[in-house]
Amino acid sequence: MVTERVKELISEIEQITVTSKDQLEAFRLRYISKKGVVTELFEGLKNIPQEDRRAVGQELNTLKNLAQDRFQEFNAAIESASDANPEMVFDLTLPVVPNQQGSLHPLTIVRRRIIEIFERMGFNVSYGPEIEKDWYNFSALNFADNHPAREMQDTFFISKSQGEVKDDVLLRTHTSNVQVRLMERQKPPIRSIMPGRVFRNEAISARAHCVFHQVEGLYVDRNVSFKDLKDTLYHFAKEMFGKESKIRLRPSYFPFTEPSAEIDVTCFICKGKGCNICKYSGWVEIAGSGMVDPNVLTNCGIDSEEYTGFAFGMGIERITMLRYGINDLRLFTENDVRFLRQFEGA
Ligand code: PHE
């Protein structure tokens, strides 16, 4: 009985042709899988009288090997056919899956744009360390040891000096440290911008963060005047926010500049008419600036009789928020793709 059945199956397998993946799967289910006919016959072995069992077992093994050999053969044939003929695996009638393209982070877009504008005006780009010594972040910039201005920028300290000499190590609170490093190692003319990450000990909210980005600028040469500062930032505002933009300067205070000024630009959302972005004033603040204090030049080994300079600093987050009407600073660091996708192609 069993022998008959095995013979039948052998001839069945020998005659079968398999040309598609579906047929191959049907073949596998019937002859190879644990629920297939061959397994079933093996399970029946225990009911075969002892004296015949060995012979039947051998026949079953032959059947099993044949099934496996044929399976390998069909599988190989289908694989090579589908290489040559992709229609066998690709359904060309399916709708196309759109290519999920990544996009630049809005802060990257704006940083690159700022750099581009200043590069065209002849500024180069400088970088410096985020972990900094007191000297480069404060002292060289004319912050006296116990000057209250040090508290203007709540600082994350890494180590505090013990003795007389101020040798604190800290996370830089602005990229002005790069200005000092540049002036110490390079003779004027210096015309450079410094993009980078800065740190302040602030509670995180929609309007403040403990990590943010700045671009500062420095121009030191003979006869650099306040007018050069105004012209440079006026040109920047027109390139960044549109040709009709105007700027205004408001007196301000920074330890490292004298005189100092905040730079406002006409609100490019309402064009000066008044909206909630500019708090109905028609102006938005974009940068701090001023003429480099002669003490700073001297601290950095530059002759303040011979040279003058201007400096400015702006927050990349702030400009990005103004430009794209973003109302919460935290969106920049949450990496929510629903936010980030909006900048595709920007
Ligand atoms: N360093 C200042 C800040 O972080 C910005 C600034 C730079 C102001 C240069 C004036 C001149 O707030």
Coordinates of C-alpha atoms and ligand atoms in Angstrom, one line a residue:
M1 CA 0.0 0.0 0.0
V2 CA 2.6 2.5 1.2
T3 CA 4.9 1.5 -1.5
E4 CA 2.2 2.1 -4.1
R5 CA 1.6 5.6 -2.7
V6 CA 5.3 6.4 -2.7
K7 CA 5.6 5.4 -6.4
E8 CA 2.7 7.5 -7.3
L9 CA 4.1 10.5 -5.5
I10 CA 7.5 10.0 -7.1
S11 CA 6.1 10.0 -10.6
E12 CA 3.9 12.9 -9.7
I13 CA 7.0 14.9 -8.6
E14 CA 8.9 13.9 -11.6
Q15 CA 6.2 15.1 -14.0
I16 CA 5.5 18.4 -12.2
T17 CA 6.7 21.7 -13.7
V18 CA 6.9 24.8 -11.6
T19 CA 7.3 28.2 -13.2
S20 CA 6.1 30.8 -10.7
K21 CA 6.6 31.7 -7.1
D22 CA 3.0 30.7 -6.3
Q23 CA 3.4 27.3 -7.9
L24 CA 6.7 26.9 -6.0
E25 CA 4.9 27.7 -2.7
A26 CA 2.2 25.1 -3.5
F27 CA 4.9 22.6 -4.2
R28 CA 6.6 23.3 -0.9
L29 CA 3.3 23.0 1.0
R30 CA 2.4 19.7 -0.6
Y31 CA 5.8 17.9 -0.6
I32 CA 8.2 19.6 1.8
S33 CA 6.3 21.3 4.7
K34 CA 5.5 19.6 8.0
K35 CA 1.9 19.4 7.0
G36 CA 2.7 17.9 3.6
V37 CA 2.1 14.4 2.3
V38 CA 5.6 13.2 2.8
T39 CA 5.7 14.1 6.5
E40 CA 2.3 12.3 6.8
L41 CA 3.8 9.1 5.3
F42 CA 6.8 9.3 7.7
E43 CA 4.4 9.6 10.6
G44 CA 2.6 6.5 9.4
L45 CA 5.9 4.5 9.6
K46 CA 5.1 3.5 13.2
N47 CA 2.1 1.5 12.0
I48 CA 4.1 -0.5 9.5
P49 CA 5.1 -4.0 10.7
Q50 CA 8.6 -4.1 12.2
E51 CA 10.1 -6.3 9.4
D52 CA 9.0 -4.0 6.6
R53 CA 9.7 -0.7 8.3
R54 CA 13.3 -0.4 7.2
A55 CA 12.6 -0.9 3.5
V56 CA 9.6 1.5 3.6
G57 CA 11.7 4.0 5.4
Q58 CA 14.3 3.9 2.7
E59 CA 11.7 4.4 0.0
L60 CA 10.3 7.4 1.9
N61 CA 13.8 8.9 2.2
T62 CA 14.2 8.6 -1.6
L63 CA 10.9 10.4 -2.0
K64 CA 11.9 13.1 0.4
N65 CA 15.2 13.7 -1.2
L66 CA 13.6 13.8 -4.6
A67 CA 11.1 16.4 -3.4
Q68 CA 13.9 18.5 -1.9
D69 CA 16.1 18.3 -5.0
R70 CA 13.3 19.3 -7.3
F71 CA 12.4 22.2 -5.0
Q72 CA 16.0 23.5 -5.1
E73 CA 16.0 23.1 -8.9
F74 CA 12.7 25.0 -9.4
N75 CA 13.7 27.7 -6.9
A76 CA 17.0 28.3 -8.7
A77 CA 15.2 28.4 -12.1
I78 CA 12.7 31.0 -10.8
E79 CA 15.3 33.2 -9.3
S80 CA 17.4 33.4 -12.4
A81 CA 14.3 33.9 -14.6
S82 CA 13.1 36.8 -12.4
D83 CA 16.6 38.4 -12.7
A84 CA 16.2 38.3 -16.4
N85 CA 12.6 39.1 -16.4
P86 CA 11.7 41.6 -13.6
E87 CA 8.0 41.4 -14.3
M88 CA 8.0 38.1 -12.4
V89 CA 8.7 39.9 -9.1
F90 CA 7.7 43.5 -9.7
D91 CA 4.1 44.3 -10.2
L92 CA 4.4 47.2 -12.6
T93 CA 0.7 48.1 -12.2
L94 CA 1.1 49.1 -8.5
P95 CA 1.1 52.8 -7.8
V96 CA 4.5 54.4 -7.2
V97 CA 5.6 54.8 -3.6
P98 CA 6.8 58.5 -3.4
N99 CA 10.5 58.9 -2.6
Q100 CA 10.7 60.2 1.0
Q101 CA 13.3 62.9 0.6
G102 CA 14.9 64.5 3.7
S103 CA 15.1 68.2 4.1
L104 CA 17.5 70.7 5.7
H105 CA 16.7 71.9 9.2
P106 CA 15.3 75.4 9.2
L107 CA 18.2 76.6 11.3
T108 CA 20.6 75.2 8.7
I109 CA 18.7 76.9 5.9
V110 CA 18.9 80.3 7.7
R111 CA 22.5 79.9 8.9
R112 CA 23.6 79.1 5.3
R113 CA 21.7 82.1 4.0
I114 CA 23.3 84.5 6.6
I115 CA 26.7 83.1 5.8
E116 CA 26.1 83.5 2.1
I117 CA 25.1 87.2 2.4
F118 CA 28.2 88.1 4.5
E119 CA 30.5 86.1 2.3
R120 CA 29.4 88.2 -0.7
M121 CA 30.4 91.3 1.3
G122 CA 33.9 89.9 1.8
F123 CA 33.6 88.2 5.2
N124 CA 35.1 84.9 5.8
V125 CA 33.8 82.3 8.3
S126 CA 35.6 81.4 11.6
Y127 CA 34.9 78.8 14.2
G128 CA 36.0 78.3 17.8
P129 CA 35.5 76.1 20.8
E130 CA 32.2 75.7 22.7
I131 CA 34.0 74.9 25.9
E132 CA 35.9 78.0 26.7
K133 CA 38.1 79.8 29.2
D134 CA 36.9 82.8 31.1
W135 CA 39.4 85.0 29.2
Y136 CA 37.9 84.4 25.8
N137 CA 34.2 84.5 26.8
F138 CA 34.4 87.4 29.3
S139 CA 37.7 89.0 30.5
A140 CA 39.2 89.9 27.1
L141 CA 35.8 91.3 26.1
N142 CA 36.0 93.9 28.9
F143 CA 33.8 92.2 31.4
A144 CA 35.4 93.3 34.7
D145 CA 35.8 90.5 37.3
N146 CA 32.8 91.5 39.3
H147 CA 31.0 93.4 36.6
P148 CA 27.2 92.9 36.8
A149 CA 27.3 92.3 33.0
R150 CA 28.6 88.9 33.7
E151 CA 25.2 88.1 35.1
M152 CA 23.5 89.4 31.9
Q153 CA 24.4 86.0 30.5
D154 CA 23.7 83.2 33.0
T155 CA 26.6 80.9 32.5
F156 CA 27.1 77.1 32.8
F157 CA 30.4 76.7 34.5
I158 CA 32.5 73.6 34.1
S159 CA 35.1 74.6 36.7
K160 CA 35.4 77.7 38.8
S161 CA 38.8 79.2 39.6
Q162 CA 39.9 78.9 43.3
G163 CA 42.6 81.6 43.5
E164 CA 43.1 85.2 42.5
V165 CA 43.4 84.6 38.8
K166 CA 40.2 84.0 36.9
D167 CA 40.6 80.8 35.1
D168 CA 37.1 79.5 35.0
V169 CA 36.2 77.0 32.3
L170 CA 32.6 77.4 31.0
L171 CA 30.3 76.8 28.1
R172 CA 30.5 79.9 25.9
T173 CA 27.6 82.2 26.2
H174 CA 28.2 83.8 22.9
T175 CA 30.4 83.3 19.8
S176 CA 32.3 86.5 20.7
N177 CA 35.0 84.1 22.0
V178 CA 35.9 83.5 18.4
Q179 CA 36.4 87.2 17.9
V180 CA 39.0 87.3 20.6
R181 CA 40.8 84.2 19.3
L182 CA 40.8 85.7 15.8
M183 CA 42.2 89.1 16.9
E184 CA 44.9 87.4 19.0
R185 CA 46.3 85.4 16.1
Q186 CA 45.6 87.6 13.1
K187 CA 46.7 91.1 12.2
P188 CA 44.0 93.5 10.8
P189 CA 42.3 93.7 8.3
I190 CA 39.9 91.1 9.9
R191 CA 36.5 90.6 8.3
S192 CA 34.9 87.5 9.6
I193 CA 31.6 86.0 10.8
M194 CA 31.4 83.4 13.5
P195 CA 28.4 81.0 13.4
G196 CA 28.0 78.6 16.3
R197 CA 26.2 77.1 19.2
V198 CA 26.0 78.9 22.5
F199 CA 24.7 78.1 26.0
R200 CA 23.0 80.0 28.7
N201 CA 21.5 78.8 32.0
E202 CA 17.9 79.5 31.1
A203 CA 14.7 77.6 31.7
I204 CA 13.3 76.2 28.5
S205 CA 10.2 77.9 27.2
A206 CA 8.6 79.0 23.9
R207 CA 10.9 82.0 23.9
A208 CA 14.1 80.9 25.6
H209 CA 16.4 77.9 25.5
C210 CA 19.6 76.9 27.2
V211 CA 21.2 76.0 23.8
F212 CA 20.8 78.2 20.8
H213 CA 22.8 79.5 17.8
Q214 CA 24.4 82.8 16.9
V215 CA 26.2 84.4 14.1
E216 CA 28.5 87.2 15.2
G217 CA 30.6 89.4 12.9
L218 CA 33.8 91.4 13.3
Y219 CA 35.4 93.9 11.0
V220 CA 38.7 95.5 12.2
D221 CA 40.8 97.7 9.9
R222 CA 42.1 101.3 9.6
N223 CA 39.2 103.8 9.5
V224 CA 36.3 101.5 10.1
S225 CA 33.5 103.7 11.2
F226 CA 30.0 103.5 12.6
K227 CA 28.7 104.2 9.1
D228 CA 30.3 101.0 7.9
L229 CA 28.4 99.1 10.6
K230 CA 25.1 100.7 9.5
D231 CA 25.7 100.1 5.8
T232 CA 26.7 96.5 6.4
L233 CA 23.7 95.6 8.4
Y234 CA 21.4 97.6 6.2
H235 CA 22.6 95.6 3.2
F236 CA 22.2 92.4 5.2
A237 CA 18.6 93.3 6.2
K238 CA 17.6 93.9 2.6
E239 CA 19.1 90.6 1.4
M240 CA 17.7 88.6 4.2
F241 CA 14.2 90.2 4.6
G242 CA 13.5 91.9 1.3
K243 CA 14.5 95.0 -0.7
E244 CA 12.0 97.3 1.0
S245 CA 13.4 96.6 4.5
K246 CA 14.7 99.5 6.5
I247 CA 16.7 99.4 9.7
R248 CA 16.9 101.5 12.8
L249 CA 19.5 101.6 15.6
R250 CA 18.6 102.0 19.2
P251 CA 21.3 102.9 21.8
S252 CA 22.2 99.9 23.9
Y253 CA 24.9 98.5 26.2
F254 CA 27.5 95.7 25.7
P255 CA 30.8 95.7 27.7
F256 CA 32.8 95.0 24.5
T257 CA 31.4 97.7 22.3
E258 CA 31.2 101.5 22.6
P259 CA 28.9 102.9 21.4
S260 CA 26.5 100.0 21.2
A261 CA 23.2 99.7 19.4
E262 CA 20.4 97.2 18.9
I263 CA 19.4 96.8 15.3
D264 CA 15.7 96.7 14.4
V265 CA 14.4 95.9 11.0
T266 CA 10.9 96.9 9.6
C267 CA 8.5 94.0 10.3
F268 CA 8.5 92.0 7.1
I269 CA 5.3 90.3 8.0
C270 CA 3.1 93.4 8.2
K271 CA 5.5 95.7 6.3
G272 CA 5.5 98.1 9.2
K273 CA 1.7 98.4 9.6
G274 CA 1.7 96.5 12.9
C275 CA 1.0 92.8 13.7
N276 CA 1.5 90.5 16.6
I277 CA 5.0 89.4 15.5
C278 CA 6.2 93.0 15.9
K279 CA 3.8 93.7 18.8
Y280 CA 2.2 96.4 16.7
S281 CA 5.4 98.5 16.6
G282 CA 6.2 97.9 13.0
W283 CA 9.8 96.9 14.0
V284 CA 11.5 93.7 15.1
E285 CA 14.9 93.4 16.8
I286 CA 17.4 91.3 14.9
A287 CA 20.9 92.0 16.3
G288 CA 23.1 93.6 18.9
S289 CA 26.1 95.7 17.6
G290 CA 28.6 98.4 18.2
M291 CA 32.1 99.7 17.7
V292 CA 34.7 97.4 19.3
D293 CA 35.7 98.9 22.6
P294 CA 39.4 100.0 22.4
N295 CA 40.1 98.0 25.6
V296 CA 39.1 94.9 23.7
L297 CA 41.5 95.7 20.8
T298 CA 44.3 96.3 23.3
N299 CA 43.5 93.1 25.2
C300 CA 43.9 91.2 22.0
G301 CA 47.2 92.8 21.0
I302 CA 45.8 95.2 18.4
D303 CA 46.8 98.9 18.4
S304 CA 43.6 100.8 19.2
E305 CA 45.2 104.1 18.0
E306 CA 45.7 102.6 14.6
Y307 CA 42.7 100.4 14.2
T308 CA 39.0 100.6 14.8
G309 CA 36.3 97.9 14.3
F310 CA 32.7 97.1 14.5
A311 CA 31.0 93.9 15.7
F312 CA 27.5 92.5 15.7
G313 CA 25.7 89.4 16.9
M314 CA 22.4 87.8 16.0
G315 CA 20.4 84.8 17.1
I316 CA 19.7 82.3 14.3
E317 CA 16.6 80.9 16.1
R318 CA 15.2 84.4 16.3
I319 CA 15.7 85.2 12.7
T320 CA 14.3 81.8 11.7
M321 CA 11.2 82.3 13.8
L322 CA 10.6 85.8 12.3
R323 CA 11.2 84.6 8.8
Y324 CA 8.9 81.5 8.9
G325 CA 6.4 82.8 11.6
I326 CA 7.4 80.0 14.1
N327 CA 6.1 80.8 17.5
D328 CA 7.8 78.2 19.7
L329 CA 11.6 77.8 20.1
R330 CA 11.2 74.2 21.3
L331 CA 10.1 73.1 17.9
F332 CA 13.7 73.4 16.6
T333 CA 15.0 70.6 18.9
E334 CA 12.0 68.2 19.1
N335 CA 12.7 66.7 15.7
D336 CA 9.0 66.2 14.9
V337 CA 9.0 65.3 11.2
R338 CA 5.6 67.1 10.8
F339 CA 7.4 70.3 11.6
L340 CA 10.6 69.5 9.7
R341 CA 8.8 68.4 6.5
Q342 CA 7.4 71.9 6.1
F343 CA 10.9 73.1 5.1
E344 CA 11.3 70.6 2.2
G345 CA 12.5 72.6 -0.8
A346 CA 12.9 75.8 1.2
Ligands
PHE1 N1 27.7 88.9 22.1 C1 26.4 89.6 22.2 C2 25.4 88.7 22.7 O1 25.6 87.5 22.7 C3 26.0 90.1 20.8 C4 26.9 91.2 20.3 C5 27.9 90.9 19.5 C6 26.6 92.5 20.6 C7 28.8 91.9 19.0 C8 27.4 93.5 20.1 C9 28.5 93.2 19.3 O2 24.3 89.1 23.2

